[in-house]
Tab-separated table of C-alpha atoms and ligand atoms in Angstrom:
chain	number	residue	atom	x	y	z
A	6	MET	CA	0.162	0.260	-0.409
A	7	SER	CA	3.021	2.657	1.075
A	8	GLY	CA	4.105	2.308	-2.677
A	9	GLU	CA	0.796	3.988	-3.647
A	10	LEU	CA	0.240	7.039	-0.987
A	11	SER	CA	1.481	10.343	-1.858
A	12	PRO	CA	3.621	11.527	0.608
A	13	ILE	CA	1.758	14.235	2.032
A	14	ASP	CA	-1.023	10.784	3.097
A	15	LYS	CA	2.042	9.074	4.587
A	16	ALA	CA	3.292	12.235	6.302
A	17	LYS	CA	-0.402	12.089	7.950
A	18	PHE	CA	-0.629	8.409	8.459
A	19	VAL	CA	2.481	8.406	10.362
A	20	ALA	CA	1.812	11.265	12.527
A	21	ALA	CA	-2.160	9.863	13.358
A	22	LYS	CA	-0.826	6.419	13.828
A	23	ARG	CA	2.363	7.619	16.666
A	24	ALA	CA	-0.476	9.817	18.388
A	25	ALA	CA	-2.803	6.832	18.290
A	26	GLU	CA	-0.324	5.263	21.194
A	27	PHE	CA	-1.299	8.058	23.337
A	28	VAL	CA	-4.493	6.535	23.859
A	29	GLU	CA	-4.626	4.314	26.471
A	30	ASP	CA	-7.157	1.781	27.811
A	31	GLY	CA	-10.316	3.116	29.339
A	32	MET	CA	-9.416	6.481	27.806
A	33	ARG	CA	-12.894	8.792	26.344
A	34	VAL	CA	-11.152	10.352	23.344
A	35	GLY	CA	-12.010	13.233	20.710
A	36	LEU	CA	-12.465	12.009	17.753
A	37	GLY	CA	-11.358	14.922	14.789
A	38	THR	CA	-12.290	15.631	11.133
A	39	GLY	CA	-10.304	15.658	8.407
A	40	SER	CA	-8.089	13.437	6.349
A	41	THR	CA	-5.229	13.471	8.666
A	42	ALA	CA	-7.947	12.611	11.583
A	43	ALA	CA	-10.107	10.382	9.310
A	44	TRP	CA	-6.372	8.300	9.465
A	45	LEU	CA	-6.231	8.604	13.285
A	46	VAL	CA	-10.334	6.940	13.553
A	47	ARG	CA	-9.166	4.216	10.907
A	48	CYS	CA	-5.796	3.313	13.496
A	49	LEU	CA	-8.066	3.404	16.679
A	50	GLY	CA	-10.214	0.927	15.471
A	51	ASP	CA	-7.603	-1.257	13.788
A	52	MET	CA	-6.266	-1.106	17.804
A	53	VAL	CA	-9.342	-1.900	18.822
A	54	GLU	CA	-10.428	-4.877	17.346
A	55	LYS	CA	-6.693	-6.537	16.859
A	56	ASP	CA	-5.476	-5.092	20.421
A	57	GLY	CA	-8.633	-5.158	22.662
A	58	LEU	CA	-8.424	-1.436	23.104
A	59	LYS	CA	-11.406	-0.213	25.249
A	60	ILE	CA	-12.057	3.748	24.584
A	61	LYS	CA	-15.347	5.747	24.366
A	62	GLY	CA	-14.775	8.016	21.289
A	63	VAL	CA	-16.530	11.320	21.038
A	64	PRO	CA	-16.657	12.475	17.363
A	65	THR	CA	-16.312	16.031	16.388
A	66	SER	CA	-19.090	15.552	13.057
A	67	ARG	CA	-21.192	13.169	11.208
A	68	ARG	CA	-18.806	11.990	8.914
A	69	THR	CA	-16.467	11.045	11.920
A	70	ALA	CA	-19.496	9.430	13.817
A	71	GLU	CA	-20.113	7.240	10.837
A	72	LEU	CA	-16.279	5.963	10.593
A	73	ALA	CA	-15.834	5.395	13.823
A	74	ARG	CA	-18.890	3.024	14.022
A	75	ASN	CA	-17.938	1.456	10.739
A	76	VAL	CA	-14.477	0.571	12.285
A	77	GLY	CA	-15.904	-0.390	15.815
A	78	ILE	CA	-15.048	2.219	18.022
A	79	ASP	CA	-17.940	2.471	20.861
A	80	VAL	CA	-19.122	6.486	20.202
A	81	ILE	CA	-20.564	8.238	22.993
A	82	SER	CA	-21.444	11.725	23.209
A	83	LEU	CA	-20.034	14.491	24.635
A	84	ASP	CA	-22.860	14.733	27.180
A	85	GLU	CA	-22.526	11.581	27.711
A	86	ALA	CA	-18.788	12.123	27.893
A	87	ARG	CA	-19.081	15.475	30.013
A	88	TRP	CA	-15.417	15.671	29.959
A	89	LEU	CA	-12.625	13.718	27.838
A	90	ASP	CA	-9.284	12.459	28.640
A	91	LEU	CA	-7.281	13.526	24.780
A	92	THR	CA	-8.628	14.617	21.740
A	93	ILE	CA	-7.126	14.127	18.700
A	94	ASP	CA	-7.234	16.427	15.114
A	95	GLY	CA	-5.729	17.467	12.382
A	96	ALA	CA	-5.010	20.959	11.750
A	97	ASP	CA	-5.002	23.264	8.742
A	98	GLU	CA	-2.105	25.885	9.821
A	99	PHE	CA	0.242	25.786	13.181
A	100	ASP	CA	2.810	27.719	14.404
A	101	ARG	CA	5.255	27.916	16.968
A	102	GLU	CA	2.970	28.351	20.099
A	103	LEU	CA	0.835	25.283	18.720
A	104	THR	CA	-1.590	28.419	17.959
A	105	LEU	CA	-4.011	26.430	14.909
A	106	ILE	CA	-6.257	27.620	12.288
A	107	LYS	CA	-8.871	24.910	11.812
A	108	GLY	CA	-11.890	24.642	10.052
A	109	GLY	CA	-11.302	23.953	6.829
A	110	GLY	CA	-13.325	20.273	6.625
A	111	GLY	CA	-16.244	22.666	7.988
A	112	ALA	CA	-16.027	21.311	11.358
A	113	LEU	CA	-14.846	23.963	13.536
A	114	LEU	CA	-17.495	24.425	16.207
A	115	GLN	CA	-17.531	20.998	17.068
A	116	GLU	CA	-14.068	20.787	17.090
A	117	LYS	CA	-13.147	23.208	19.291
A	118	ILE	CA	-16.112	22.741	21.958
A	119	VAL	CA	-14.526	18.856	22.005
A	120	ALA	CA	-11.192	20.336	22.569
A	121	THR	CA	-11.839	22.376	24.937
A	122	ALA	CA	-13.476	19.676	26.803
A	123	SER	CA	-10.515	17.412	27.459
A	124	ASP	CA	-7.549	17.110	29.445
A	125	GLN	CA	-5.602	17.436	26.310
A	126	MET	CA	-5.260	17.945	22.656
A	127	ILE	CA	-3.083	16.971	20.200
A	128	VAL	CA	-2.334	18.193	16.632
A	129	ILE	CA	-1.432	15.106	14.039
A	130	ALA	CA	-0.520	16.853	10.294
A	131	ASP	CA	1.721	16.868	7.863
A	132	VAL	CA	4.869	19.402	8.120
A	133	GLY	CA	3.490	21.736	5.147
A	134	LYS	CA	0.585	22.551	7.724
A	135	GLN	CA	3.774	24.291	10.100
A	136	VAL	CA	3.822	28.063	9.671
A	137	GLU	CA	6.077	30.964	10.917
A	138	ARG	CA	3.102	33.232	10.442
A	139	LEU	CA	-0.500	32.300	10.285
A	140	GLY	CA	-3.021	33.521	7.782
A	141	ALA	CA	-1.662	32.006	4.686
A	142	PHE	CA	-4.766	29.453	4.597
A	143	PRO	CA	-8.094	31.277	4.982
A	144	LEU	CA	-9.574	31.614	8.572
A	145	PRO	CA	-13.258	30.307	8.443
A	146	VAL	CA	-15.663	31.490	10.938
A	147	GLU	CA	-18.917	29.884	11.193
A	148	ILE	CA	-21.743	32.086	10.957
A	149	ILE	CA	-25.804	31.629	11.598
A	150	PRO	CA	-27.404	31.736	7.884
A	151	PHE	CA	-29.863	34.810	9.516
A	152	GLY	CA	-28.860	37.912	8.036
A	153	TRP	CA	-25.732	36.679	6.887
A	154	GLN	CA	-24.783	39.464	4.984
A	155	THR	CA	-24.763	41.534	7.411
A	156	THR	CA	-22.869	39.839	9.169
A	157	ARG	CA	-19.999	39.508	6.165
A	158	ALA	CA	-20.496	43.281	5.844
A	159	LEU	CA	-19.886	43.531	9.501
A	160	ILE	CA	-16.851	41.354	9.791
A	161	GLU	CA	-15.554	43.095	6.689
A	162	GLU	CA	-15.738	46.358	8.456
A	163	THR	CA	-14.068	44.716	11.522
A	164	LEU	CA	-11.298	43.699	9.484
A	165	VAL	CA	-9.939	47.014	8.290
A	166	SER	CA	-8.891	47.604	11.566
A	167	LEU	CA	-6.520	44.420	12.506
A	168	ASP	CA	-3.352	43.664	11.727
A	169	VAL	CA	-3.916	40.923	8.363
A	170	LEU	CA	-2.334	41.900	5.235
A	171	GLY	CA	-5.416	40.690	3.053
A	172	ARG	CA	-9.345	41.199	3.578
A	173	GLU	CA	-11.467	39.179	0.847
A	174	THR	CA	-14.091	37.443	2.460
A	175	THR	CA	-15.966	34.344	0.516
A	176	LEU	CA	-18.914	32.687	1.535
A	177	ARG	CA	-18.043	28.514	1.488
A	178	MET	CA	-20.268	26.756	-1.288
A	179	ASN	CA	-20.965	23.009	-1.801
A	180	GLY	CA	-21.614	23.291	-5.234
A	181	SER	CA	-23.807	25.988	-6.632
A	182	VAL	CA	-25.309	26.553	-2.704
A	183	PRO	CA	-24.029	27.656	0.878
A	184	TYR	CA	-22.160	25.075	2.409
A	185	VAL	CA	-24.071	24.303	5.721
A	186	THR	CA	-22.998	22.948	8.859
A	187	ASP	CA	-23.580	19.896	10.807
A	188	GLU	CA	-24.898	22.361	13.157
A	189	GLY	CA	-27.158	24.540	9.915
A	190	ASN	CA	-24.966	27.409	9.654
A	191	HIS	CA	-23.009	28.964	7.397
A	192	ILE	CA	-18.547	29.433	6.787
A	193	LEU	CA	-16.980	32.745	5.887
A	194	ASP	CA	-13.305	31.959	4.913
A	195	LEU	CA	-11.058	35.295	5.885
A	196	HIS	CA	-8.559	35.774	3.230
A	197	LEU	CA	-6.411	37.542	5.379
A	198	GLY	CA	-2.570	36.272	4.417
A	199	ARG	CA	-1.080	37.062	7.500
A	200	ILE	CA	-2.400	37.084	10.835
A	201	GLY	CA	-0.757	39.589	13.064
A	202	ASN	CA	-2.594	39.114	16.343
A	203	ALA	CA	-4.340	36.069	16.219
A	204	ARG	CA	-5.778	36.975	20.190
A	205	GLN	CA	-7.426	39.599	19.169
A	206	MET	CA	-8.404	38.526	15.969
A	207	GLY	CA	-10.296	35.573	17.815
A	208	GLN	CA	-11.725	38.022	20.375
A	209	ILE	CA	-13.012	40.615	18.519
A	210	MET	CA	-14.130	38.181	15.741
A	211	ASN	CA	-16.320	36.507	18.410
A	212	GLN	CA	-17.758	39.534	19.034
A	213	ILE	CA	-19.701	39.912	16.422
A	214	PRO	CA	-23.175	39.523	16.481
A	215	GLY	CA	-23.902	36.003	13.522
A	216	VAL	CA	-20.831	34.569	14.291
A	217	VAL	CA	-20.925	31.715	16.218
A	218	GLU	CA	-17.235	30.589	16.370
A	219	ASN	CA	-14.002	31.464	14.462
A	220	GLY	CA	-10.751	28.443	13.711
A	221	LEU	CA	-8.561	30.358	15.724
A	222	PHE	CA	-8.012	27.670	18.562
A	223	ILE	CA	-5.206	29.374	20.763
A	224	ASP	CA	-4.194	27.770	23.825
A	225	ILE	CA	-6.157	24.743	23.274
A	226	CYS	CA	-3.332	22.299	21.570
A	227	ASP	CA	-1.033	20.576	24.130
A	228	LYS	CA	1.169	18.704	21.760
A	229	VAL	CA	1.729	18.260	17.545
A	230	VAL	CA	2.847	14.973	15.963
A	231	VAL	CA	4.361	16.294	12.823
A	232	GLY	CA	4.128	13.754	10.207
A	233	TYR	CA	7.189	13.463	7.131
A	234	GLY	CA	6.876	12.034	3.657
A	235	ASP	CA	9.794	9.263	4.590
A	236	GLY	CA	8.061	8.080	8.046
A	237	LYS	CA	9.798	10.484	10.508
A	238	VAL	CA	7.486	12.343	13.273
A	239	GLU	CA	8.234	15.148	15.537
A	240	ILE	CA	6.103	15.205	18.549
A	241	ARG	CA	6.522	18.645	19.841
A	242	ASP	CA	5.120	19.077	23.425
A	243	ILE	CA	3.921	22.949	24.107
A	244	ASN	CA	4.082	22.658	28.080
A	245	ALA	CA	6.877	20.469	28.496
A	246	GLY	CA	9.174	22.433	25.852
A	247	THR	CA	10.582	18.719	24.577
A	248	VAL	CA	10.678	17.883	20.709
A	249	GLU	CA	10.864	13.680	20.297
A	250	LEU	CA	11.952	12.327	17.183
A	251	ASP	CA	10.463	8.939	16.096
A	252	ARG	CA	10.191	6.807	13.152
A	253	LEU	CA	7.355	4.681	11.765
A	254	ASP	CA	7.864	1.874	9.090
A	255	PHE	CA	5.664	1.432	6.690
A	256	MET	CA	4.536	-2.314	7.123
A	257	GLU	CA	1.852	-4.063	4.940
A	258	GLU	CA	-0.225	-4.767	8.473
A	259	ASP	CA	-0.555	-1.123	8.246
A	260	ASN	CA	-3.398	-1.179	5.252
A	261	LEU	CA	-6.449	0.198	6.965
A	262	PHE	CA	-6.921	1.532	3.509
A	263	THR	CA	-7.099	-1.356	1.012
A	264	ASP	CA	-10.508	-1.578	0.883
A	265	LEU	CA	-10.389	2.548	0.575
A	266	MET	CA	-7.857	2.163	-2.384
A	267	SER	CA	-8.710	-0.500	-4.430
B	12	5RP	C1	-11.853	20.384	9.870
B	12	5RP	C2	-10.785	20.797	9.908
B	12	5RP	C3	-9.138	19.582	9.856
B	12	5RP	O1	-8.920	19.105	10.921
B	12	5RP	C4	-8.565	20.510	8.921
B	12	5RP	O2	-8.972	20.874	8.131
B	12	5RP	C5	-7.303	19.340	7.946
B	12	5RP	O3	-7.906	18.673	7.646
B	12	5RP	P1	-7.023	17.515	6.666
B	12	5RP	O4	-6.672	16.859	8.299
B	12	5RP	O5	-7.865	17.165	6.099
B	12	5RP	O6	-5.881	17.944	5.875
B	12	5RP	O7	-9.949	21.364	10.911
B	12	5RP	O8	-12.908	20.788	10.023
């Protein structure tokens, strides 16, 4: 299988596989959304099946819930779990402080609620997601459909006084209709180029009526597991200030995706 995977997919896979090692028996685990998180869910499903791992998984989207159930993970709601031991999720960008941009997959609201309700959040990402300065990836902002054009105008007006390079906003589409999140909202993507002050941006965005949540995750992520296309992984722990290097081999038994790739 490994020969058929692109270097980015390999990087995502090794990050997910290494992060799965942090999951222990009895844990309540937040399951992220996106292609990297999907690798994680499959790795955990494999551990449930082959090693008898016993966990409860709290998914951050309907599609993750479906995948988790399909691979044999015991899925519960956040209300049932109340608090989680660990959440593992992908990201669209992360910086040195482990501030994140998330929401490229449209699940930022549930992702932020679940990550915030966890003792620990680990981000899994290919090295391409690592940035010096956040903002090249458009910042997703979840807004309610009612009066969305007014909300958009307010956001654009607010951006004038913020330290950013670009101020274009686009309504995320699903074909010819606006994209609808699992919570029934829309997403505005803010093409900022560079975010000078992420903390200020996050706070100000969330004060605008009509804005439900923004995709900046600040002081939420504890560790990042960065994957490389050659199997190398780097584990950075922001609290301990440590960087650990590891390497994973692509084994035939890692072939979690045979069914998808055939
Ligand atoms: C979904 C997210 C994802 O974690 C983010 O978009 C990264 O996705 P991928 O792992 O597919 O690159 O925030 O809302």
